[in-house]
CSV table of C-alpha atoms in Angstrom, one decimal:
chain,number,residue,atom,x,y,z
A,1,UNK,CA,93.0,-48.9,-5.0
A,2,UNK,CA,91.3,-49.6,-1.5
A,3,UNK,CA,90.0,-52.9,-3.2
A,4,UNK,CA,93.4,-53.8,-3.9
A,5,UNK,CA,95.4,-53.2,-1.0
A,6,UNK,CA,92.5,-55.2,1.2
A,7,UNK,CA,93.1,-58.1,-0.7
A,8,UNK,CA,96.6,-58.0,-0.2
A,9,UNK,CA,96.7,-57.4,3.0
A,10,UNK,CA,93.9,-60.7,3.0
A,11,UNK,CA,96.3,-62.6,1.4
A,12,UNK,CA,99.2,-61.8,4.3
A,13,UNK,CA,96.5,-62.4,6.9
A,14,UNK,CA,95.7,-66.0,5.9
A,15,UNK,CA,99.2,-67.2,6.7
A,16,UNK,CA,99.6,-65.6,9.7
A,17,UNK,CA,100.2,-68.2,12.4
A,18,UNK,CA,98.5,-68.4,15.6
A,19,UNK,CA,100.8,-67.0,17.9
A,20,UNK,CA,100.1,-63.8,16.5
A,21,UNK,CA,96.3,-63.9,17.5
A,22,UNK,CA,97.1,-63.2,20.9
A,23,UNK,CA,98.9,-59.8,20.3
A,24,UNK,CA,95.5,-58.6,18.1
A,25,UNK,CA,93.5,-55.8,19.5
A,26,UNK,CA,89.6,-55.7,19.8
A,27,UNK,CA,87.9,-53.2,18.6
A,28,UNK,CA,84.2,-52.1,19.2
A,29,UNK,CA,82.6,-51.8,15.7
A,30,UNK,CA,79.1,-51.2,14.6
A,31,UNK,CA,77.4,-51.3,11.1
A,32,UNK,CA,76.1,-48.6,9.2
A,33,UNK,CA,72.6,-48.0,9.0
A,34,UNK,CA,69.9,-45.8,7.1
A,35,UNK,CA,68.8,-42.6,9.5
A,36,UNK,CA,65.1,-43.0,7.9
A,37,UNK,CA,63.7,-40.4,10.1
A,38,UNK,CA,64.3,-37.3,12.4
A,39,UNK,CA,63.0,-35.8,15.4
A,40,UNK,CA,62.7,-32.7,17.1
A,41,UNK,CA,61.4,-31.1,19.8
A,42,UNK,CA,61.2,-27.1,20.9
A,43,UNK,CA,60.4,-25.4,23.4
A,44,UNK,CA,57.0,-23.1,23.0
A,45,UNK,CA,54.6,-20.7,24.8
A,46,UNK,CA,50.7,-21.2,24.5
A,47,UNK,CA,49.3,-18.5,23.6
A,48,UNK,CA,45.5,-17.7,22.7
A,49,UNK,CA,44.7,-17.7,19.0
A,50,UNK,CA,43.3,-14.0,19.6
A,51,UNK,CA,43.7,-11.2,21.8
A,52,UNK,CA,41.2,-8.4,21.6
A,53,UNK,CA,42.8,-4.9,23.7
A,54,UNK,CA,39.5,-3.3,24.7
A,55,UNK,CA,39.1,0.3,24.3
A,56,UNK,CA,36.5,2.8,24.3
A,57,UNK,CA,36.2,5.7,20.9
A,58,UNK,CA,35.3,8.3,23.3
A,59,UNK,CA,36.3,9.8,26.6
A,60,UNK,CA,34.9,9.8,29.8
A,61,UNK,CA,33.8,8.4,33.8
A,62,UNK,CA,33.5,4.4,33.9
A,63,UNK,CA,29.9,4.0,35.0
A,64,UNK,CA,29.6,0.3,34.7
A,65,UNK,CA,32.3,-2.2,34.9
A,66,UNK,CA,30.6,-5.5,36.4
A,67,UNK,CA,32.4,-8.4,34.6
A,68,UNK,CA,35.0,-10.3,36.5
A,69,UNK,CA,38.5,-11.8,35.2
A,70,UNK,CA,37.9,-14.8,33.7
A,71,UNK,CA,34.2,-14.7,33.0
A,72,UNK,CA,33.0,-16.1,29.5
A,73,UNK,CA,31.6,-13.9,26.9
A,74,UNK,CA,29.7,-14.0,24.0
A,75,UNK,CA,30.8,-11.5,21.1
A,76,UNK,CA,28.2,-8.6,21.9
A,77,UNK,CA,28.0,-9.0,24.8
A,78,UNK,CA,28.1,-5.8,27.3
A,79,UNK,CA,31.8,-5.5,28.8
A,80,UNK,CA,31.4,-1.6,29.8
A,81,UNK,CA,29.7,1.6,29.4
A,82,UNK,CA,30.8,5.2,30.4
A,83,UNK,CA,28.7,8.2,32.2
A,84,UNK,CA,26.2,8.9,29.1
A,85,UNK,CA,24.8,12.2,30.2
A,86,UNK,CA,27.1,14.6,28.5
A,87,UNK,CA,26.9,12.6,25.2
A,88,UNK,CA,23.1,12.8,25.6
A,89,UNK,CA,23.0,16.5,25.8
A,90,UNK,CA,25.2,16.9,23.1
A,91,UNK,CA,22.6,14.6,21.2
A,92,UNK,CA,19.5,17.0,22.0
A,93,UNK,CA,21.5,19.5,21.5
A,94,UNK,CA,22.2,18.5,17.9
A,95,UNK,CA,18.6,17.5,17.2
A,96,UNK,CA,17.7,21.2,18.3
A,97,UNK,CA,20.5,22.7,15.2
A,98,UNK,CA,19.0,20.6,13.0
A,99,UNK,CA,15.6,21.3,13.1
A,100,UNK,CA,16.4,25.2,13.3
A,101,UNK,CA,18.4,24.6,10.1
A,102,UNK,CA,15.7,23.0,8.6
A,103,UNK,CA,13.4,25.6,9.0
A,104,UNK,CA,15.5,28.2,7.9
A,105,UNK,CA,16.3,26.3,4.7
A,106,UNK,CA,12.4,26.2,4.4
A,107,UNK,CA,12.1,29.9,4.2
A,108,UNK,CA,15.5,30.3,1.9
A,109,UNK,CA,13.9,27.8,-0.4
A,110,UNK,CA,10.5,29.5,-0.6
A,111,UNK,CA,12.0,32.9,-1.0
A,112,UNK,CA,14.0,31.5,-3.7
A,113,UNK,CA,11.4,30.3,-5.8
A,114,UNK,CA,9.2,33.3,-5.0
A,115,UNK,CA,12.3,35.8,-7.1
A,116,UNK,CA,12.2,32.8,-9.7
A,117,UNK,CA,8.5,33.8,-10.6
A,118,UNK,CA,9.7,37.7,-10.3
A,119,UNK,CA,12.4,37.3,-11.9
A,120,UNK,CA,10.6,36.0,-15.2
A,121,UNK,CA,8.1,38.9,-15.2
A,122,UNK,CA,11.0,41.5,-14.9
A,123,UNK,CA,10.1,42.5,-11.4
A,124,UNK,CA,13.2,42.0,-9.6
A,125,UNK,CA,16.8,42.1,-10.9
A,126,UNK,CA,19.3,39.3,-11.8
A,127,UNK,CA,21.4,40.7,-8.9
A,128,UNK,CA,18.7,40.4,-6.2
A,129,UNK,CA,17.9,36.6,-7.7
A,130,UNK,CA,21.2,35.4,-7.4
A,131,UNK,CA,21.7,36.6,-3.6
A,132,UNK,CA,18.2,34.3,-3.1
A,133,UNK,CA,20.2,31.8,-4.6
A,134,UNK,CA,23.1,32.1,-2.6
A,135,UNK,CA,21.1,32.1,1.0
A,136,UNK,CA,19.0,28.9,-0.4
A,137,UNK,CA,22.0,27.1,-1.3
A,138,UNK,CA,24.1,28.0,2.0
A,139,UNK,CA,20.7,27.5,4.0
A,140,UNK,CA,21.4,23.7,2.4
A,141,UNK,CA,24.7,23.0,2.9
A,142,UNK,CA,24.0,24.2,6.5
A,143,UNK,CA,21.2,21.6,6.8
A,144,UNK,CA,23.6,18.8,5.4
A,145,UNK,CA,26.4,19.8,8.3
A,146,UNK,CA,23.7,19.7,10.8
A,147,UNK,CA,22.8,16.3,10.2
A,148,UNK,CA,26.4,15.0,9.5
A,149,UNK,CA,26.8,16.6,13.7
A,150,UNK,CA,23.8,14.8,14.7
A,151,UNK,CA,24.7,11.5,12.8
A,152,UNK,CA,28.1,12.3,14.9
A,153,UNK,CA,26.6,12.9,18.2
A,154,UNK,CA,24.8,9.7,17.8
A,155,UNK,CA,27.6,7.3,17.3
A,156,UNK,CA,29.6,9.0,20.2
A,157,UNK,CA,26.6,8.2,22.5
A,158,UNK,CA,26.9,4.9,21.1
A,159,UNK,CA,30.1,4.6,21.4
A,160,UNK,CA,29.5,5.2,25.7
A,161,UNK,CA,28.8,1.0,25.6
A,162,UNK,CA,31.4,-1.2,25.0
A,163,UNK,CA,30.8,-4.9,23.9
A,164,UNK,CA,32.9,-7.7,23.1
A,165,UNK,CA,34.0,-8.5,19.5
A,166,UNK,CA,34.5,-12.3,20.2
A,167,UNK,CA,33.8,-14.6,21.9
A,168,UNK,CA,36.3,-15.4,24.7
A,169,UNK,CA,37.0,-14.8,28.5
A,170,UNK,CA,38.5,-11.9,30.4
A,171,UNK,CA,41.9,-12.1,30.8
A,172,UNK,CA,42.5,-8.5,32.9
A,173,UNK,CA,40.6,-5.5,34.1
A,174,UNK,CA,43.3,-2.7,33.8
A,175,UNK,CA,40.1,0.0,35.1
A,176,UNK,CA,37.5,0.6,37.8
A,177,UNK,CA,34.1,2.5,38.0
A,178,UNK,CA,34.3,5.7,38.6
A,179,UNK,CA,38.3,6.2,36.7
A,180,UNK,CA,38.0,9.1,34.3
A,181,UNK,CA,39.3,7.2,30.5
A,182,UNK,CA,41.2,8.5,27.4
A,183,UNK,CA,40.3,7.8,24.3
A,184,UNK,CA,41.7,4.4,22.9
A,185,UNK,CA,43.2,3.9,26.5
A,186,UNK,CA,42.7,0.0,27.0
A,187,UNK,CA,40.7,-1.2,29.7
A,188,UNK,CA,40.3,-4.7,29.6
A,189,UNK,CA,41.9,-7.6,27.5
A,190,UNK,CA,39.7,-10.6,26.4
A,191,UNK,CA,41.3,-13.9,25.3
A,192,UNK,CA,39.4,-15.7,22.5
A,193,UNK,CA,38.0,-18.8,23.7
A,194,UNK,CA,38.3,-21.8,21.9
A,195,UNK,CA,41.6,-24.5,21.1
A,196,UNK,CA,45.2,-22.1,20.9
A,197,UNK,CA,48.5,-22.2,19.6
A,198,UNK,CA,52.0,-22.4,20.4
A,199,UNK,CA,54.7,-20.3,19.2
A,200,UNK,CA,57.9,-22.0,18.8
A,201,UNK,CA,61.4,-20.6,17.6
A,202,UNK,CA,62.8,-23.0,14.7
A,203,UNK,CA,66.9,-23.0,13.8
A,204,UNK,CA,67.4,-22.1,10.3
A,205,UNK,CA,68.6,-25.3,9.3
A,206,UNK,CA,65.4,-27.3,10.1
A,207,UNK,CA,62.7,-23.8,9.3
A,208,UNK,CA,62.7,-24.9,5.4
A,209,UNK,CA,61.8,-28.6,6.6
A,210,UNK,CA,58.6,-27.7,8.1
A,211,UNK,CA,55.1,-26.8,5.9
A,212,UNK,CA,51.5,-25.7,6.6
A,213,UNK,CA,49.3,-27.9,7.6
A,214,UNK,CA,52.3,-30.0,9.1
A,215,UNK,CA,50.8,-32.1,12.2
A,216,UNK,CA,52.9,-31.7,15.4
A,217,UNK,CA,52.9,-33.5,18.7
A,218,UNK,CA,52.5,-31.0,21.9
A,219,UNK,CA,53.1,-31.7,25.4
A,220,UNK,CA,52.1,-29.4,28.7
A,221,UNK,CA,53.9,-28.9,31.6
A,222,UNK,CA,50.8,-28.7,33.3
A,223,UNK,CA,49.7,-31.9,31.8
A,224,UNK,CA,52.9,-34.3,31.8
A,225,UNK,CA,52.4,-37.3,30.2
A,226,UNK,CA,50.0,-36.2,27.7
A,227,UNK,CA,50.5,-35.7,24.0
A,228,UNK,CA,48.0,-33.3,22.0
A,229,UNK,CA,48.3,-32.9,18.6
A,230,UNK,CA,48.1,-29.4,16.7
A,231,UNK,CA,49.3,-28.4,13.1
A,232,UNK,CA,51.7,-26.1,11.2
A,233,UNK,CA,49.4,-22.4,10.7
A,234,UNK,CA,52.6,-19.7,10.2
A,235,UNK,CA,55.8,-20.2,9.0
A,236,UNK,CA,57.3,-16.8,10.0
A,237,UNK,CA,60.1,-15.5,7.8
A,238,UNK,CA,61.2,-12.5,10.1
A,239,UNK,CA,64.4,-14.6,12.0
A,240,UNK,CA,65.3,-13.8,15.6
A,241,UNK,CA,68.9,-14.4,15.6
A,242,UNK,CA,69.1,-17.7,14.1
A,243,UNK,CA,65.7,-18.9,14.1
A,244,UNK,CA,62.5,-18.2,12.4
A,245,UNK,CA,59.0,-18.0,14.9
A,246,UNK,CA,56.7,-21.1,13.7
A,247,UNK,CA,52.8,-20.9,15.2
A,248,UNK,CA,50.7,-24.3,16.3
A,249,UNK,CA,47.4,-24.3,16.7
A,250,UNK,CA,45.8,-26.6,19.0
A,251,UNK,CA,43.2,-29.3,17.2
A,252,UNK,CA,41.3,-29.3,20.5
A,253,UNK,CA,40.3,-27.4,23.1
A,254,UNK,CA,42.4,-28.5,26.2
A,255,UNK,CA,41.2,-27.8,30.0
A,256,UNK,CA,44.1,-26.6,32.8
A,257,UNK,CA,45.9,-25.4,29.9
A,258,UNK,CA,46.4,-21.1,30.1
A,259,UNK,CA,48.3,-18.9,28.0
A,260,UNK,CA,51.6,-18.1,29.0
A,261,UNK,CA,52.6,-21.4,29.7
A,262,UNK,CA,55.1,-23.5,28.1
A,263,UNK,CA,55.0,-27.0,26.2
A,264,UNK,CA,57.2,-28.9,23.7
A,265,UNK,CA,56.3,-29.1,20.1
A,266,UNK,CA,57.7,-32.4,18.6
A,267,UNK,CA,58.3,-32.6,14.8
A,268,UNK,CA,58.4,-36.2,13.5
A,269,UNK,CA,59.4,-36.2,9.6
A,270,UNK,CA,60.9,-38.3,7.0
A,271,UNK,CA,64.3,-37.2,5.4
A,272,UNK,CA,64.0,-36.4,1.6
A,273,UNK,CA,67.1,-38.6,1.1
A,274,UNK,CA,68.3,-41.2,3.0
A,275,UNK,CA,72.2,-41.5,4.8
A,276,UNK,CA,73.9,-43.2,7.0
A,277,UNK,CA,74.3,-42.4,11.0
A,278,UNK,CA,77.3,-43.5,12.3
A,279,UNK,CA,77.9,-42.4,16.4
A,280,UNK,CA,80.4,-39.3,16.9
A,281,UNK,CA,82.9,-41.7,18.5
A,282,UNK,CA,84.0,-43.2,15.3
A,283,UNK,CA,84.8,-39.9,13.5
A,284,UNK,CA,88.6,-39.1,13.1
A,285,UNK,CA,89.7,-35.8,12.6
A,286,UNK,CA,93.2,-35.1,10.7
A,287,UNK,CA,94.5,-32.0,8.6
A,288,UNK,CA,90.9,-30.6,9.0
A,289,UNK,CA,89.0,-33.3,7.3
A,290,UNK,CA,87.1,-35.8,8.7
A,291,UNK,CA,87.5,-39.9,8.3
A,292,UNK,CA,86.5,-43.1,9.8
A,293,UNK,CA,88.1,-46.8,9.6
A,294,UNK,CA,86.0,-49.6,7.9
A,295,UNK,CA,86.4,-53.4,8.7
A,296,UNK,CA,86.7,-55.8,5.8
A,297,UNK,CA,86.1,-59.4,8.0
A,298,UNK,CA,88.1,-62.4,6.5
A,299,UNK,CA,86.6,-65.2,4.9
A,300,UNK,CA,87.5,-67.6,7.4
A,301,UNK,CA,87.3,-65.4,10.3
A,302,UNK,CA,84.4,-63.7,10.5
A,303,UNK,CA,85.4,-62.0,13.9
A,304,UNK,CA,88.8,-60.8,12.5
A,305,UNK,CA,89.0,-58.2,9.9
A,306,UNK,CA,91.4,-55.9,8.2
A,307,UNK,CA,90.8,-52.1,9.0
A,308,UNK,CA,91.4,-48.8,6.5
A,309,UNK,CA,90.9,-45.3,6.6
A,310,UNK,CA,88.7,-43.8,4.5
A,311,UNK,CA,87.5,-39.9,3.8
A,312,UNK,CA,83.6,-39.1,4.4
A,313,UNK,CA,81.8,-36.0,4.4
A,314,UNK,CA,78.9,-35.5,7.3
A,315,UNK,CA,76.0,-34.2,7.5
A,316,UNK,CA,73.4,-33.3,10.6
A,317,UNK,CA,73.6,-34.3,14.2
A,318,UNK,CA,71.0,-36.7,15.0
A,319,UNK,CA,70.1,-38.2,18.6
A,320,UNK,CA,72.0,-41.2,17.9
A,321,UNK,CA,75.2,-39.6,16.1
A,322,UNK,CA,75.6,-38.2,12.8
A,323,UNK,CA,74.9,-38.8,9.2
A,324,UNK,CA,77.3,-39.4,6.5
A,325,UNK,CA,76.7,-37.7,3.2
A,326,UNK,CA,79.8,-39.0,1.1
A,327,UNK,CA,82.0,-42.1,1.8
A,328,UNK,CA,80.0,-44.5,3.7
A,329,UNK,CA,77.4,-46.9,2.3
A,330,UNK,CA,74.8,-49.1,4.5
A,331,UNK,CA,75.9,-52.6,5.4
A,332,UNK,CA,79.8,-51.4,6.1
A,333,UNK,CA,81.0,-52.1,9.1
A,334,UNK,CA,82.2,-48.6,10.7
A,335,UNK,CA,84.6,-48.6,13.5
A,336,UNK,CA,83.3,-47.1,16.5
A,337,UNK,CA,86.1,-47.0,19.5
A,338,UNK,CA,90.1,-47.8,19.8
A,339,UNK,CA,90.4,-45.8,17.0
A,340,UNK,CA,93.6,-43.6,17.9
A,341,UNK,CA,95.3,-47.5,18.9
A,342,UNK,CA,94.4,-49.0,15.2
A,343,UNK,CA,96.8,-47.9,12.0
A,344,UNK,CA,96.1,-48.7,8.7
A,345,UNK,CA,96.0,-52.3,7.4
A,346,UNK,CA,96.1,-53.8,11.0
A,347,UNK,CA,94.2,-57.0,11.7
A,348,UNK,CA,91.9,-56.6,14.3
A,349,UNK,CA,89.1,-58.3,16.2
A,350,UNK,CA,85.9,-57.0,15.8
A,351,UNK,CA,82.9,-56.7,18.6
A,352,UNK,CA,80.0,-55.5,17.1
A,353,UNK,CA,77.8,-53.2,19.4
A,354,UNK,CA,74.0,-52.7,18.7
């Protein structure tokens, strides 16, 4: 139908005269073209790609605390220990129950075996065996329990020197020598050391668009000017509002760069299916849909064309506009301004923006 009422209204146009060319608008037009790739950038926080909370399995005085914030360690490495006196008492302590259990399960053992032999020569009674029995086998269990204590005793006194489980640098000291500690009350925090990543927020609309192992483009405030690349690790599916947490890590280790500070991650990707992109100015809105006006150029005329109205259906904003999902093919030429002074079938001449 559109076909048919351009080339009559082509037809009319042709014997216009000239007088009339002076009375024809201009309009700024552009031609449609393929939106081939997108590109998007958030706003992040570096963080380290581990944390480790230090804290010590037992309680007690802070004897030795020497490392500074922001020294390097090595995983093992000493970070603290705590007053080991007590804990070494209650290890001689232990040994000392132990080897009186021992000897006392010694003597049940021998006493038992002794009213074995009786036993079988009728000299004692069954009674009187089984009580033997009974002191052996508690004199046993009593032996086991002491060295379970021990065994206890000496992981607690262990337990008085804490080292570092990676390897990284101090981030804080939250204690001194000399505090008196908790148990699991955190004393330090150590920062793995190595490249780290950057925690970004991603709109619902764009979260299913990104993959693991996706390669991302990362600039630093601290370092303007200079791009780093990292790649796709966690795609989270717990949303904050309207947007899911995605995690970078870093490919490299980067100097002057410390957690806490902020960067832009920068996805670059192809679109599955190509459309369109027209600029907003050339959208129409009427009744609650949305429509733009094409320019058929005459024959003869190539500047002067006859413009229609025609329904399209859009899809995402892009930097440059918005794509068209239904109604618009590449190559038409889209009208992008005068649009409220143009009606329907009205010759117009065309300038053709970039």
């Amino acid at each position: 139908m559109h076909r048919l009422i351009i080339c009559l209204l082509l037809i009319s146009v042709i014997g216009c005269s000239e007088t009339k060319e002076k009375s024809i608008k201009i309009v700024c037009c552009r031609q449609a073209c393929f939106h081939e790739k997108q590109e998007r950038v958030f706003s992040g926080i570096i963080n380290p790609f581990s944390v480790a909370n230090l804290s010590f399995r037992v309680k007690g005085t802070i004897a030795n605390f020497s490392v500074m914030v922001g020294a390097h360690l090595q995983k093992g490495e000493e970070v603290a220990t705590l007053e080991q006196r007590d804990y070494k008492n209650e290890l001689s302590q232990k040994e000392a129950d132990l080897l009186e259990t021992e000897a006392i399960f010694k003597k049940t053992r021998a006493a038992f075996h002794r009213c074995l032999d009786l036993y079988e020569v009728e000299t004692i009674s069954l009674e009187e065996l089984e009580e033997a029995k009974m002191e052996y086998e508690s004199s046993k269990a009593r032996v086991i329990a002491s060295k379970n204590r021990l065994d206890l005793a000496v992981l607690h006194l262990s337990d008085t020197i804490l080292c570092s489980p990676i390897d990284g640098v101090v981030a804080s000291k939250k204690v001194e020598v000399g505090e008196n500690i908790k148990i699991g009350q955190v004393i330090t925090t150590i920062y793995s050391d190595g490249p780290m990543k950057v925690e970004v927020f991603v709109p619902e609309k764009l979260v299913s668009k990104i993959h693991l192992g996706q390669r991302v483009d990362v600039e630093f405030s601290a370092l303007p000017g200079k791009v780093h690349f990292a790649h796709v690790i966690e795609v989270g599916t717990n949303t904050s509002g309207t947007a899911y947490p995605v995690v970078c890590e870093m490919l490299d280790k980067i100097s002057n760069v410390f957690p806490g500070m902020s960067a832009e991650v920068k996805w670059v990707h192809q679109e599955e299916k190509f459309f369109p992109e027209i600029p907003l100015s050339a959208l129409l809105q009427e009744g609650g849909e949305t429509f733009i006006y094409l320019l058929v150029p005459l024959e003869e005329k190539p500047w002067y064309g006859v413009v229609f109205k025609k329904k399209i259906s859009i899809g995402e904003l892009t930097g440059d506009g918005v794509t068209i999902l239904e109604g618009l093919k590449c190559g038409e030429i889209v009208v992008t301004r005068g649009l409220k002074a143009i009606e329907e079938g009205e010759v117009v001449k065309m300038r053709l923006e970039t």
